[in-house]
Amino acid sequence: VWGFESRTRCKDNSYRWAQWLTLGRLTRSTTAPEDRIMFCIGRDITQQKEQEKARIKALEDNQIEIRSLNKTL
């Protein structure tokens, strides 16, 4: 089992994020490529990525504000 994230551009030039989980199986006890099956499950994580980006931006803004307050003290 392994997973990864991908970003895809849509027709309207916006981007969507997907999180993928994959599982490989052998249909027989050989290692031939034709005896392998891969199952993939994907889900849209665009909203989570946008929330994460907003949290990071808020933290950076807070750090800038704290630095400017420390300079005035």
Short mmCIF file of the C-alpha atoms (twelve columns), coordinates in Angstrom:
data_MODEL
# 
_entry.id   MODEL 
# 
loop_
_atom_site.group_PDB 
_atom_site.id 
_atom_site.type_symbol 
_atom_site.label_atom_id 
_atom_site.label_alt_id 
_atom_site.label_comp_id 
_atom_site.label_asym_id 
_atom_site.label_seq_id 
_atom_site.Cartn_x 
_atom_site.Cartn_y 
_atom_site.Cartn_z 
_atom_site.pdbx_PDB_model_num 
ATOM 1  C CA . VAL A 1  0.000   0.000   0.000   1 
ATOM 2  C CA . TRP A 2  1.297   3.433   -0.839  1 
ATOM 3  C CA . GLY A 3  -0.188  6.857   -1.330  1 
ATOM 4  C CA . PHE A 4  0.479   10.170  -2.953  1 
ATOM 5  C CA . GLU A 5  -1.145  13.518  -3.699  1 
ATOM 6  C CA . SER A 6  -1.603  15.099  -7.094  1 
ATOM 7  C CA . ARG A 7  -2.705  18.486  -8.361  1 
ATOM 8  C CA . THR A 8  -4.696  18.662  -11.597 1 
ATOM 9  C CA . ARG A 9  -5.612  21.691  -13.677 1 
ATOM 10 C CA . CYS A 10 -9.274  21.849  -14.718 1 
ATOM 11 C CA . LYS A 11 -10.728 23.197  -17.963 1 
ATOM 12 C CA . ASP A 12 -11.490 26.528  -16.259 1 
ATOM 13 C CA . ASN A 13 -7.765  26.786  -15.259 1 
ATOM 14 C CA . SER A 14 -8.516  26.169  -11.567 1 
ATOM 15 C CA . TYR A 15 -6.685  23.404  -9.722  1 
ATOM 16 C CA . ARG A 16 -8.027  20.439  -7.756  1 
ATOM 17 C CA . TRP A 17 -6.032  18.309  -5.309  1 
ATOM 18 C CA . ALA A 18 -6.516  14.547  -5.005  1 
ATOM 19 C CA . GLN A 19 -5.138  12.100  -2.463  1 
ATOM 20 C CA . TRP A 20 -4.541  8.604   -3.820  1 
ATOM 21 C CA . LEU A 21 -4.124  5.266   -2.076  1 
ATOM 22 C CA . THR A 22 -2.966  2.281   -4.124  1 
ATOM 23 C CA . LEU A 23 -2.749  -1.418  -3.490  1 
ATOM 24 C CA . GLY A 24 -0.988  -3.879  -5.768  1 
ATOM 25 C CA . ARG A 25 -1.957  -7.546  -5.960  1 
ATOM 26 C CA . LEU A 26 -0.722  -10.562 -7.870  1 
ATOM 27 C CA . THR A 27 -3.407  -12.665 -9.587  1 
ATOM 28 C CA . ARG A 28 -1.043  -15.627 -9.798  1 
ATOM 29 C CA . SER A 29 2.160   -16.614 -8.067  1 
ATOM 30 C CA . THR A 30 4.346   -15.117 -10.823 1 
ATOM 31 C CA . THR A 31 5.935   -11.719 -11.192 1 
ATOM 32 C CA . ALA A 32 4.851   -11.184 -14.796 1 
ATOM 33 C CA . PRO A 33 3.282   -7.732  -15.375 1 
ATOM 34 C CA . GLU A 34 0.099   -9.254  -16.817 1 
ATOM 35 C CA . ASP A 35 -0.456  -11.089 -13.497 1 
ATOM 36 C CA . ARG A 36 -0.518  -7.868  -11.479 1 
ATOM 37 C CA . ILE A 37 -3.554  -5.789  -10.567 1 
ATOM 38 C CA . MET A 38 -3.442  -2.345  -9.020  1 
ATOM 39 C CA . PHE A 39 -6.386  -0.877  -7.143  1 
ATOM 40 C CA . CYS A 40 -6.500  2.904   -6.717  1 
ATOM 41 C CA . ILE A 41 -8.802  5.015   -4.569  1 
ATOM 42 C CA . GLY A 42 -8.772  8.787   -4.859  1 
ATOM 43 C CA . ARG A 43 -10.512 11.556  -2.999  1 
ATOM 44 C CA . ASP A 44 -10.748 15.306  -3.490  1 
ATOM 45 C CA . ILE A 45 -8.716  17.137  -0.841  1 
ATOM 46 C CA . THR A 46 -8.866  20.610  -2.402  1 
ATOM 47 C CA . GLN A 47 -10.768 22.093  0.551   1 
ATOM 48 C CA . GLN A 48 -8.264  20.690  3.062   1 
ATOM 49 C CA . LYS A 49 -5.355  22.113  1.035   1 
ATOM 50 C CA . GLU A 50 -7.023  25.552  0.956   1 
ATOM 51 C CA . GLN A 51 -7.632  25.442  4.723   1 
ATOM 52 C CA . GLU A 52 -4.015  24.428  5.318   1 
ATOM 53 C CA . LYS A 53 -2.802  27.293  3.135   1 
ATOM 54 C CA . ALA A 54 -5.017  29.755  5.054   1 
ATOM 55 C CA . ARG A 55 -3.687  28.488  8.425   1 
ATOM 56 C CA . ILE A 56 -0.082  28.900  7.268   1 
ATOM 57 C CA . LYS A 57 -0.835  32.432  6.018   1 
ATOM 58 C CA . ALA A 58 -2.470  33.331  9.367   1 
ATOM 59 C CA . LEU A 59 0.564   32.018  11.283  1 
ATOM 60 C CA . GLU A 60 2.935   34.003  9.081   1 
ATOM 61 C CA . ASP A 61 0.826   37.152  9.528   1 
ATOM 62 C CA . ASN A 62 0.852   36.650  13.315  1 
ATOM 63 C CA . GLN A 63 4.630   36.238  13.332  1 
ATOM 64 C CA . ILE A 64 5.036   39.470  11.346  1 
ATOM 65 C CA . GLU A 65 2.742   41.297  13.773  1 
ATOM 66 C CA . ILE A 66 4.615   39.959  16.816  1 
ATOM 67 C CA . ARG A 67 7.953   41.045  15.331  1 
ATOM 68 C CA . SER A 68 6.649   44.535  14.669  1 
ATOM 69 C CA . LEU A 69 5.267   44.771  18.232  1 
ATOM 70 C CA . ASN A 70 8.608   43.627  19.676  1 
ATOM 71 C CA . LYS A 71 10.393  46.360  17.730  1 
ATOM 72 C CA . THR A 72 8.128   49.038  19.205  1 
ATOM 73 C CA . LEU A 73 8.692   47.903  22.822  1 
# 
